[in-house]
Amino acid sequence: MTQSSVRERDARQGVSGAPEDEVAQDTEVPGDGGDGGTGGGGGGKEAGKRPRRGRRALRWTALTLAVLIAGTAGAGYLYYEHLNGNIKKDTLNLGDKRLADPTPNAAGQTPLNILVIGSDARDTEENQQLGGARETFGSTPLADVQMLVHVSADRSNMSVISMPRDTLVRIPKCTDPEDGTVYPASQGRVMTNQSLGHGGPGCTVATWQELTGIRIDHFVMVDFAGVVAMADAVGGVPVCVDANIHSRDAKGHGSGLKLEKGTHPVRGEQALQWLRTRYGFEDGSDLARAKAQHMYLNSMVRELRENATLSSPGKLRRLAEQATDALTVDPGLDTVKKLYDLSNEMRKVEPERITMTTMPNRYVGARVEPTQDAEQLFRLVREDIALDGRDAPKEPDAAPEATPSEDPPAADDRISVQVRNGTRTEDRAAAGGRASAVAALLVEKGFGRALADSSPLPGEERTVVRYPSAELEGDARRVAEVLGLPQSAVLRSTEVSGVTLVVGADWREGTSYEAPPKDDTTPESAEALNGADESACMRVNPAFTWE
């Protein structure tokens, strides 16, 4: 099958690259692609014309993260220059938006945010053999694993947020610094895994920053072959299933993972099968696969900390060789010393202070989108609040709610504001007239261009002010300030065309907004998993068990 025919097939099915799981015939469940988005947003290079960028990266970067946490990259000093030459590099951020540096804490420390990316590209014979899907060789890569790793400023705790690969997002405009190719912003929402094909991993970074408002300091990627080799070098990672499992259905779909009920160490290709298994775990969704990856990663960290066999210089040397050869990183991590320094920072966190989560989401057809709980999770990371709830109480002014805007607001009477009624909830109808009442309040306060919008709107749990671009941020923050809204309620969003105030369910009456008590707890929908939890076990779908 030619590459063009593959792209035509995928366009019909609502996907844009490799089959979603392990074998060539395993294809994505057709869906509507979200809000009318198409493919990669148009305007970029055609598939197959970028043989180098992103090709060495493959999805199971969780193992690389574990290597960094454990500090084993220090073994690279055995032959420093050789290992430096193994490491591949790419630009950190290909988008136009640059977020301000975080404010240091009282000790002068700042948090670290590392985006772990993996793609479905089949760029070598070894990766092609391990990944299957031979007809996709050389096609545009997809960022099918995305994990944001947040290390707190004081290095006491670590938070990890996985974003499902089929999350609907708007990919921003990205520019390839190597040849100047401009990839326009996506038209409508598309799957987040398409971001890697818009110039490289720096566009995936830009997409995360647009969605979350979290400044990303580094990214890391690794390939299929590297995962297999490093798993062998470590000596196996214990994983658990609550029943016998064989990830293969009658049509050949599945990773091929076959395990008996209980806890077993997996290594090499079997480790790769575990990390790639979707068919057979829970409901067979990408969400279940992310949960299995979290369990593996936590177990890997514990093994690397405790496994005495890694004291062997030979094994450390092999692990260092395999790890560096598998890595693609940004320029801030492009030497063994930089990786070693990063690993030393990360290994300060004990497993019991590591929290793995999945971005809270809801289904939109066959895809998913972030929920209000996701914004809560992003805010906790922005404000450097531990997801395990074990932070010491912060001083009132220890951490600002939001980075101050560099954009000064216009005069109040020059700011246009659209006011919408989002007070509807699952069990209550929208409060009548709220958009008109709050628009009138703004006019009374000097915002003569405030207008009510009577169009139907899904409910919003909390009142928010949305703005579409950086030049309107100051205006949005001014509106929030005048109404007494917290600055965390000011959100950048490409879903609006101007400053838009959505009156939420927390303001159903009156003209004085009362902010609800600040909630710094991790949402239950994030399915948090503690790094020291050795009892975690994957639930097997009965359709994939065996006697």
Coordinates of C-alpha atoms in Angstrom, one line a residue:
M1 CA 0.0 0.0 0.0
T2 CA 1.4 3.4 -0.9
Q3 CA 1.8 6.2 1.6
S4 CA -0.8 8.3 -0.2
S5 CA -3.3 5.4 -0.1
V6 CA -2.6 5.0 3.6
R7 CA -3.3 8.7 4.2
E8 CA -6.5 8.5 2.2
R9 CA -7.6 5.4 4.2
D10 CA -6.8 7.1 7.5
A11 CA -8.7 10.3 6.5
R12 CA -11.8 8.2 5.9
Q13 CA -11.4 6.6 9.3
G14 CA -10.8 9.7 11.2
V15 CA -7.1 9.1 12.0
S16 CA -3.8 10.3 10.5
G17 CA -1.1 7.7 10.8
A18 CA -0.3 4.4 12.3
P19 CA -3.0 1.9 13.5
E20 CA -3.8 2.5 17.1
D21 CA -2.4 -0.6 18.6
E22 CA 0.1 -3.3 17.8
V23 CA -0.5 -4.9 14.4
A24 CA -1.0 -3.6 10.9
Q25 CA -4.7 -4.5 10.6
D26 CA -5.6 -2.9 14.0
T27 CA -7.2 0.4 13.1
E28 CA -8.6 3.3 15.1
V29 CA -12.3 3.3 15.9
P30 CA -13.9 5.7 13.4
G31 CA -15.0 9.0 14.9
D32 CA -16.1 12.4 13.9
G33 CA -12.8 14.0 14.7
G34 CA -14.3 16.5 17.1
D35 CA -15.5 20.0 16.1
G36 CA -14.9 19.8 12.4
G37 CA -11.1 19.6 12.6
T38 CA -9.3 18.0 9.8
G39 CA -6.2 15.9 9.9
G40 CA -3.2 18.0 11.0
G41 CA -4.9 21.4 10.3
G42 CA -3.6 21.8 6.8
G43 CA -0.7 23.7 5.2
G44 CA 2.2 21.6 6.4
K45 CA 4.5 19.3 4.6
E46 CA 3.1 16.1 3.2
A47 CA 3.8 12.8 5.0
G48 CA 7.0 11.1 4.1
K49 CA 9.0 14.3 3.3
R50 CA 10.5 14.6 6.8
P51 CA 12.7 11.5 7.1
R52 CA 14.7 12.7 10.1
R53 CA 12.7 14.9 12.6
G54 CA 11.0 12.9 15.3
R55 CA 11.6 9.5 13.6
R56 CA 13.8 8.1 16.3
A57 CA 11.1 8.7 18.9
L58 CA 8.6 6.0 20.0
R59 CA 5.8 6.0 22.4
W60 CA 7.1 4.3 25.5
T61 CA 9.0 7.1 26.9
A62 CA 7.9 6.2 30.4
L63 CA 11.0 4.1 30.7
T64 CA 13.2 7.0 29.9
L65 CA 11.5 8.9 32.7
A66 CA 12.3 6.1 35.1
V67 CA 15.9 6.1 34.1
L68 CA 16.2 9.8 34.7
I69 CA 14.5 9.6 38.1
A70 CA 16.9 6.9 39.2
G71 CA 20.0 8.8 38.2
T72 CA 21.4 5.9 36.1
A73 CA 22.4 8.4 33.4
G74 CA 25.4 9.1 35.6
A75 CA 27.0 6.0 34.2
G76 CA 27.5 8.0 31.0
Y77 CA 30.7 9.5 32.5
L78 CA 32.4 6.2 31.6
Y79 CA 32.7 7.4 28.0
Y80 CA 31.2 10.9 28.1
E81 CA 31.8 12.2 24.6
H82 CA 30.6 9.0 22.9
L83 CA 27.4 9.1 24.8
N84 CA 26.9 12.8 24.1
G85 CA 27.1 11.8 20.4
N86 CA 24.3 9.3 20.9
I87 CA 21.8 11.9 22.0
K88 CA 19.6 13.5 19.3
K89 CA 18.3 17.0 19.7
D90 CA 15.3 19.1 18.6
T91 CA 13.9 22.6 19.3
L92 CA 11.9 23.0 22.6
N93 CA 9.0 25.1 21.4
L94 CA 7.8 25.8 17.9
G95 CA 4.9 28.0 18.8
D96 CA 4.6 31.8 19.1
K97 CA 3.6 31.9 22.7
R98 CA 6.3 32.2 25.4
L99 CA 5.2 31.9 29.0
A100 CA 6.9 33.9 31.7
D101 CA 9.5 32.2 34.0
P102 CA 8.0 30.9 37.3
T103 CA 8.4 33.0 40.4
P104 CA 11.1 31.4 42.7
N105 CA 10.1 30.3 46.2
A106 CA 11.7 31.8 49.3
A107 CA 14.8 29.6 48.8
G108 CA 15.2 30.7 45.2
Q109 CA 14.0 27.4 43.8
T110 CA 11.7 27.0 40.8
P111 CA 9.7 24.0 39.6
L112 CA 10.7 21.7 36.7
N113 CA 8.2 20.7 34.0
I114 CA 9.3 18.0 31.5
L115 CA 7.1 16.8 28.7
V116 CA 7.6 13.1 27.9
I117 CA 6.6 12.4 24.3
G118 CA 6.4 9.2 22.3
S119 CA 5.5 8.6 18.6
D120 CA 4.2 5.8 16.5
A121 CA 6.8 6.4 13.7
R122 CA 8.4 3.3 12.3
D123 CA 11.8 4.7 11.2
T124 CA 14.2 1.7 11.4
E125 CA 13.9 -2.0 10.6
E126 CA 14.1 -2.8 14.3
N127 CA 11.4 -0.3 15.3
Q128 CA 9.3 -1.5 12.4
Q129 CA 9.6 -5.1 13.4
L130 CA 8.7 -4.2 17.0
G131 CA 5.8 -1.9 16.2
G132 CA 4.3 -3.6 13.2
A133 CA 2.2 -1.5 10.7
R134 CA 4.8 -1.8 7.9
E135 CA 2.6 0.3 5.5
T136 CA 3.2 3.3 7.8
F137 CA 7.0 3.3 7.5
G138 CA 8.2 6.8 7.0
S139 CA 4.8 8.5 7.4
T140 CA 4.1 11.5 9.6
P141 CA 4.7 10.5 13.2
L142 CA 2.0 10.8 15.9
A143 CA 2.6 11.8 19.5
D144 CA 0.7 8.8 21.0
V145 CA 2.1 9.1 24.5
Q146 CA 2.2 12.5 26.3
M147 CA 3.1 12.8 30.0
L148 CA 3.8 16.0 31.8
V149 CA 6.2 15.5 34.7
H150 CA 6.2 18.3 37.3
V151 CA 8.9 18.3 40.0
S152 CA 8.1 20.8 42.8
A153 CA 10.3 23.8 43.4
D154 CA 11.6 22.3 46.7
R155 CA 12.0 18.8 45.1
S156 CA 9.8 17.2 47.7
N157 CA 7.2 15.8 45.4
M158 CA 6.5 14.9 41.7
S159 CA 3.3 15.0 39.7
V160 CA 2.7 13.3 36.4
I161 CA -0.3 14.0 34.1
S162 CA -1.0 11.8 31.1
M163 CA -3.0 13.2 28.3
P164 CA -5.0 10.6 26.3
R165 CA -3.7 10.6 22.7
D166 CA -7.2 11.2 21.3
T167 CA -7.9 14.3 23.3
L168 CA -9.4 17.0 21.1
V169 CA -7.3 20.2 21.2
R170 CA -6.5 23.1 18.9
I171 CA -2.9 22.8 17.8
P172 CA -1.3 26.3 17.5
K173 CA 0.7 27.6 14.6
C174 CA 4.1 26.1 14.6
T175 CA 7.2 27.1 12.7
D176 CA 10.0 24.7 11.8
P177 CA 13.2 26.5 12.7
E178 CA 15.2 24.3 10.4
D179 CA 13.6 25.2 7.1
G180 CA 11.1 27.9 8.0
T181 CA 8.0 25.8 7.1
V182 CA 4.9 27.2 8.8
Y183 CA 2.3 24.8 10.0
P184 CA -1.0 26.8 10.4
A185 CA -3.1 26.4 13.5
S186 CA -5.5 23.5 13.2
Q187 CA -9.0 24.3 11.9
G188 CA -11.2 23.2 14.8
R189 CA -10.2 20.7 17.3
V190 CA -8.1 17.6 16.3
M191 CA -6.5 14.8 18.2
T192 CA -3.5 15.9 20.2
N193 CA -1.3 13.2 18.8
Q194 CA -1.2 15.0 15.5
S195 CA 0.9 17.8 17.0
L196 CA 4.2 16.0 16.4
G197 CA 3.6 16.1 12.7
H198 CA 3.5 19.9 12.7
G199 CA 7.3 20.4 12.7
G200 CA 8.5 18.1 15.5
P201 CA 8.2 17.7 19.3
G202 CA 8.4 21.4 19.8
C203 CA 4.8 21.7 18.5
T204 CA 3.6 19.1 21.0
V205 CA 5.2 21.3 23.7
A206 CA 3.5 24.4 22.2
T207 CA 0.1 22.6 22.2
W208 CA 0.5 21.6 25.9
Q209 CA 1.4 25.2 26.9
E210 CA -1.6 26.6 25.0
L211 CA -4.0 24.1 26.7
T212 CA -2.6 24.2 30.2
G213 CA -0.9 27.5 30.8
I214 CA 2.0 25.5 32.2
R215 CA 5.5 26.5 31.2
I216 CA 7.5 23.5 29.9
D217 CA 11.2 23.5 30.5
H218 CA 12.3 20.3 28.6
F219 CA 11.0 17.4 26.6
V220 CA 12.3 13.8 26.3
M221 CA 11.5 11.1 23.7
V222 CA 12.7 7.4 23.3
D223 CA 12.2 4.7 20.6
F224 CA 10.8 1.1 20.6
A225 CA 14.2 -0.6 20.4
G226 CA 15.5 1.5 23.3
V227 CA 12.6 0.4 25.5
V228 CA 13.2 -3.2 24.9
A229 CA 17.0 -2.9 25.4
M230 CA 16.7 -0.9 28.6
A231 CA 14.1 -3.2 30.1
D232 CA 16.5 -6.1 29.6
A233 CA 19.3 -4.1 31.2
V234 CA 17.2 -3.4 34.3
G235 CA 16.4 -7.1 34.7
G236 CA 12.6 -6.9 34.6
V237 CA 9.8 -4.8 36.1
P238 CA 7.1 -6.4 38.2
V239 CA 3.5 -5.9 37.0
C240 CA 0.2 -7.3 38.1
V241 CA -3.0 -8.5 36.5
D242 CA -6.1 -9.7 38.3
A243 CA -6.8 -12.6 35.9
N244 CA -5.1 -14.5 33.1
I245 CA -4.7 -12.2 30.1
H246 CA -4.0 -12.6 26.4
S247 CA -4.2 -9.4 24.4
R248 CA -5.3 -10.7 21.1
D249 CA -8.8 -10.9 19.6
A250 CA -10.3 -13.0 16.8
K251 CA -9.2 -10.5 14.2
G252 CA -5.6 -10.4 15.4
H253 CA -5.9 -7.1 17.3
G254 CA -3.8 -6.7 20.4
S255 CA -0.3 -6.5 21.7
G256 CA 0.1 -10.2 22.2
L257 CA 0.8 -9.9 25.9
K258 CA 0.1 -13.2 27.6
L259 CA 0.4 -13.4 31.4
E260 CA -1.1 -15.5 34.2
K261 CA -3.0 -13.9 37.1
G262 CA -0.7 -12.3 39.6
T263 CA 2.5 -10.4 39.7
H264 CA 5.3 -11.1 37.2
P265 CA 8.5 -9.4 36.1
V266 CA 8.3 -8.3 32.4
R267 CA 11.4 -7.4 30.3
G268 CA 12.3 -6.8 26.7
E269 CA 9.5 -7.3 24.2
Q270 CA 7.1 -8.4 26.9
A271 CA 7.7 -5.1 28.7
L272 CA 6.9 -3.3 25.4
Q273 CA 3.7 -5.4 25.1
W274 CA 2.6 -4.4 28.6
L275 CA 3.1 -0.7 27.8
R276 CA 1.3 -0.9 24.5
T277 CA -1.6 -3.1 25.6
R278 CA -5.1 -1.7 25.1
Y279 CA -7.1 -4.7 24.2
G280 CA -7.6 -6.7 27.4
F281 CA -7.2 -4.0 30.0
E282 CA -10.5 -2.8 31.6
D283 CA -12.7 -1.2 28.9
G284 CA -10.1 -1.5 26.1
S285 CA -9.6 2.3 25.9
D286 CA -6.5 4.4 25.8
L287 CA -7.4 5.5 29.4
A288 CA -6.8 2.0 30.6
R289 CA -3.5 1.8 28.7
A290 CA -2.4 5.0 30.5
K291 CA -3.2 3.5 33.8
A292 CA -1.1 0.4 33.0
Q293 CA 1.8 2.7 32.0
H294 CA 1.6 4.5 35.3
M295 CA 1.7 1.2 37.2
Y296 CA 4.8 0.1 35.1
L297 CA 6.5 3.4 35.6
N298 CA 6.0 3.4 39.4
S299 CA 7.3 -0.2 39.6
M300 CA 10.3 0.7 37.4
V301 CA 11.3 3.6 39.6
R302 CA 11.2 1.3 42.7
E303 CA 13.2 -1.4 40.9
L304 CA 15.9 1.1 39.8
R305 CA 16.2 2.4 43.3
E306 CA 16.4 -1.1 44.9
N307 CA 17.8 -3.5 42.3
A308 CA 21.3 -4.3 43.4
T309 CA 22.2 -5.8 40.0
L310 CA 22.5 -2.2 38.7
S311 CA 25.7 -1.9 40.7
S312 CA 27.4 -3.9 38.0
P313 CA 29.6 -1.5 35.9
G314 CA 28.9 -3.6 32.8
K315 CA 25.1 -3.3 33.2
L316 CA 25.3 0.3 34.0
R317 CA 27.4 0.9 30.9
R318 CA 25.0 -1.0 28.7
L319 CA 22.0 0.9 30.2
A320 CA 23.7 4.2 29.6
E321 CA 24.5 3.3 26.0
Q322 CA 21.0 2.2 25.3
A323 CA 19.3 5.1 27.1
T324 CA 21.3 7.8 25.3
D325 CA 21.0 6.2 21.9
A326 CA 17.2 6.1 22.4
L327 CA 16.8 9.7 23.5
T328 CA 15.7 12.8 21.6
V329 CA 15.8 15.9 23.8
D330 CA 15.7 19.7 23.7
P331 CA 19.0 21.6 23.7
G332 CA 18.7 22.1 27.5
L333 CA 19.3 18.3 27.9
D334 CA 21.7 17.6 25.1
T335 CA 24.6 16.3 27.1
V336 CA 25.1 13.5 29.6
K337 CA 26.0 16.0 32.3
K338 CA 22.8 17.9 31.8
L339 CA 20.8 14.7 31.9
Y340 CA 22.8 13.6 35.0
D341 CA 22.1 17.0 36.7
L342 CA 18.4 16.6 35.9
S343 CA 18.3 13.1 37.2
N344 CA 19.9 14.2 40.5
E345 CA 17.1 16.8 40.9
M346 CA 14.4 14.2 40.2
R347 CA 15.8 11.4 42.4
K348 CA 15.4 13.7 45.4
V349 CA 11.7 12.7 45.3
E350 CA 10.9 9.5 47.2
P351 CA 8.4 7.1 45.5
E352 CA 5.8 7.8 48.1
R353 CA 5.7 11.5 47.0
I354 CA 5.2 10.6 43.3
T355 CA 1.6 10.9 42.0
M356 CA 0.6 9.6 38.6
T357 CA -2.7 11.0 37.1
T358 CA -4.6 11.0 33.9
M359 CA -6.1 14.3 32.6
P360 CA -9.8 14.3 33.6
N361 CA -11.9 14.0 30.4
R362 CA -15.2 13.2 28.9
Y363 CA -16.1 11.4 25.7
V364 CA -17.0 13.4 22.6
G365 CA -18.0 10.6 20.2
A366 CA -15.0 8.3 19.9
R367 CA -12.7 11.1 21.3
V368 CA -12.3 12.8 24.6
E369 CA -12.0 16.4 25.8
P370 CA -10.7 18.0 29.0
T371 CA -13.2 18.7 31.7
Q372 CA -13.4 21.4 34.5
D373 CA -11.5 18.9 36.7
A374 CA -8.7 19.0 34.1
E375 CA -8.4 22.7 34.6
Q376 CA -8.3 22.1 38.4
L377 CA -5.4 19.7 37.8
F378 CA -3.5 22.1 35.6
R379 CA -4.0 24.9 38.1
L380 CA -2.5 22.8 40.9
V381 CA 0.6 22.2 38.8
R382 CA 0.8 25.9 37.8
E383 CA 0.7 26.8 41.4
D384 CA 3.2 24.1 42.4
I385 CA 0.7 22.3 44.8
A386 CA 1.4 18.7 45.4
L387 CA -1.2 16.3 44.0
D388 CA -0.8 13.9 47.0
G389 CA -2.2 16.6 49.4
R390 CA 0.8 16.5 51.7
D391 CA 2.1 20.0 51.1
A392 CA 2.8 22.1 54.1
P393 CA 0.4 25.1 54.3
K394 CA 1.8 27.9 52.1
E395 CA 2.1 31.4 53.3
P396 CA -0.7 33.6 51.9
D397 CA 1.6 35.4 49.5
A398 CA 4.0 32.5 48.9
A399 CA 2.7 31.7 45.4
P400 CA 0.8 34.0 43.1
E401 CA -2.4 32.7 41.7
A402 CA -1.3 33.5 38.1
T403 CA 1.5 35.0 36.2
P404 CA 0.9 38.7 35.8
S405 CA 0.0 39.7 32.3
E406 CA 2.6 41.6 30.2
D407 CA -0.3 43.1 28.2
P408 CA -1.7 46.3 29.8
P409 CA -5.5 46.6 29.7
A410 CA -7.3 49.1 27.6
A411 CA -9.5 51.8 29.2
D412 CA -12.6 50.1 30.7
D413 CA -14.9 51.9 28.3
R414 CA -12.9 50.5 25.4
I415 CA -13.0 46.9 26.4
S416 CA -15.6 44.8 24.6
V417 CA -17.1 42.0 26.8
Q418 CA -19.5 39.3 25.7
V419 CA -21.4 37.9 28.7
R420 CA -22.9 34.4 28.6
N421 CA -25.1 32.4 31.0
G422 CA -23.4 29.2 32.0
T423 CA -25.4 28.6 35.2
R424 CA -27.1 25.4 34.1
T425 CA -26.1 22.2 36.0
E426 CA -26.9 18.5 35.6
D427 CA -29.8 18.9 38.1
R428 CA -30.8 22.5 37.7
A429 CA -31.9 24.6 34.8
A430 CA -30.0 27.8 33.9
A431 CA -30.9 30.8 36.1
G432 CA -32.9 33.2 34.0
G433 CA -31.5 36.5 32.9
R434 CA -28.0 36.1 34.3
A435 CA -26.2 37.2 31.2
S436 CA -28.2 40.4 31.0
A437 CA -27.9 41.1 34.7
V438 CA -24.1 40.8 34.8
A439 CA -23.7 42.7 31.5
A440 CA -25.7 45.5 33.0
L441 CA -23.5 45.4 36.1
L442 CA -20.4 45.8 33.9
V443 CA -22.0 48.7 32.1
E444 CA -22.7 50.3 35.4
K445 CA -19.0 49.8 36.4
G446 CA -17.8 51.6 33.2
F447 CA -17.6 48.8 30.6
G448 CA -20.0 50.4 28.1
R449 CA -19.2 47.7 25.5
A450 CA -20.5 44.8 27.6
L451 CA -23.2 42.9 25.9
A452 CA -25.3 39.8 26.8
D453 CA -25.2 36.8 24.6
S454 CA -28.4 34.7 24.7
S455 CA -27.2 31.7 22.7
P456 CA -27.4 28.3 24.5
L457 CA -24.4 27.3 26.5
P458 CA -23.3 24.2 28.4
G459 CA -23.1 24.7 32.1
E460 CA -19.9 26.0 33.8
E461 CA -19.2 25.0 37.3
R462 CA -17.3 28.3 38.0
T463 CA -17.5 31.7 36.6
V464 CA -14.6 32.3 34.1
V465 CA -13.3 35.0 31.8
R466 CA -11.9 33.6 28.5
Y467 CA -9.8 35.4 26.0
P468 CA -8.4 34.2 22.6
S469 CA -4.9 35.8 22.3
A470 CA -2.2 37.5 24.3
E471 CA -3.1 41.0 23.3
L472 CA -6.5 40.6 25.1
E473 CA -5.1 39.1 28.3
G474 CA -4.8 42.4 30.1
D475 CA -8.4 43.2 29.2
A476 CA -9.6 39.9 30.5
R477 CA -7.7 40.3 33.8
R478 CA -9.2 43.8 34.2
V479 CA -12.7 42.4 33.8
A480 CA -12.0 39.8 36.5
E481 CA -10.5 42.3 38.8
V482 CA -13.5 44.6 38.6
L483 CA -15.9 41.8 39.3
G484 CA -13.9 40.3 42.2
L485 CA -13.1 37.1 40.3
P486 CA -9.8 35.3 41.2
Q487 CA -7.1 35.6 38.6
S488 CA -7.2 31.8 38.2
A489 CA -10.6 32.3 36.6
V490 CA -8.9 34.1 33.6
L491 CA -8.3 31.5 30.9
R492 CA -6.9 31.7 27.4
S493 CA -9.1 29.8 25.0
T494 CA -9.3 29.6 21.2
E495 CA -13.0 28.7 21.6
V496 CA -13.8 32.5 21.9
S497 CA -13.2 35.4 19.6
G498 CA -13.0 38.1 22.2
V499 CA -13.1 38.7 26.0
T500 CA -16.0 36.4 27.1
L501 CA -17.4 36.3 30.6
V502 CA -19.2 33.0 31.4
V503 CA -21.4 33.4 34.5
G504 CA -21.1 30.0 36.1
A505 CA -23.2 27.9 38.5
D506 CA -21.3 29.5 41.4
W507 CA -23.0 32.9 40.6
R508 CA -26.7 32.2 40.1
E509 CA -28.0 35.3 41.7
G510 CA -27.1 38.8 42.9
T511 CA -24.6 41.3 41.6
S512 CA -21.8 40.6 44.0
Y513 CA -19.6 37.6 43.2
E514 CA -18.5 35.5 46.2
A515 CA -15.5 33.3 45.4
P516 CA -16.0 29.7 46.6
P517 CA -13.4 28.4 49.1
K518 CA -10.2 27.5 47.3
D519 CA -10.0 23.8 46.6
D520 CA -6.5 22.4 46.3
T521 CA -7.5 18.8 46.3
T522 CA -6.7 16.5 43.3
P523 CA -9.9 15.6 41.5
E524 CA -11.1 12.0 41.9
S525 CA -11.5 11.8 38.1
A526 CA -7.7 12.1 37.8
E527 CA -7.4 8.5 39.2
A528 CA -4.3 9.3 41.2
L529 CA -1.8 6.5 41.8
N530 CA 0.9 6.8 44.4
G531 CA 4.4 5.8 43.4
A532 CA 4.9 3.6 46.5
D533 CA 1.7 1.6 45.9
E534 CA 2.8 -2.0 45.3
S535 CA -0.8 -3.3 45.5
A536 CA -1.9 -1.8 42.2
C537 CA -3.1 -4.4 39.7
M538 CA -4.7 -4.1 36.2
R539 CA -8.2 -5.3 35.8
V540 CA -8.5 -7.8 32.9
N541 CA -11.4 -7.6 30.5
P542 CA -13.2 -11.0 30.7
A543 CA -13.2 -11.2 26.9
F544 CA -9.4 -11.4 26.9
T545 CA -8.8 -14.0 29.6
W546 CA -8.0 -17.7 29.3
E547 CA -8.1 -20.8 31.3

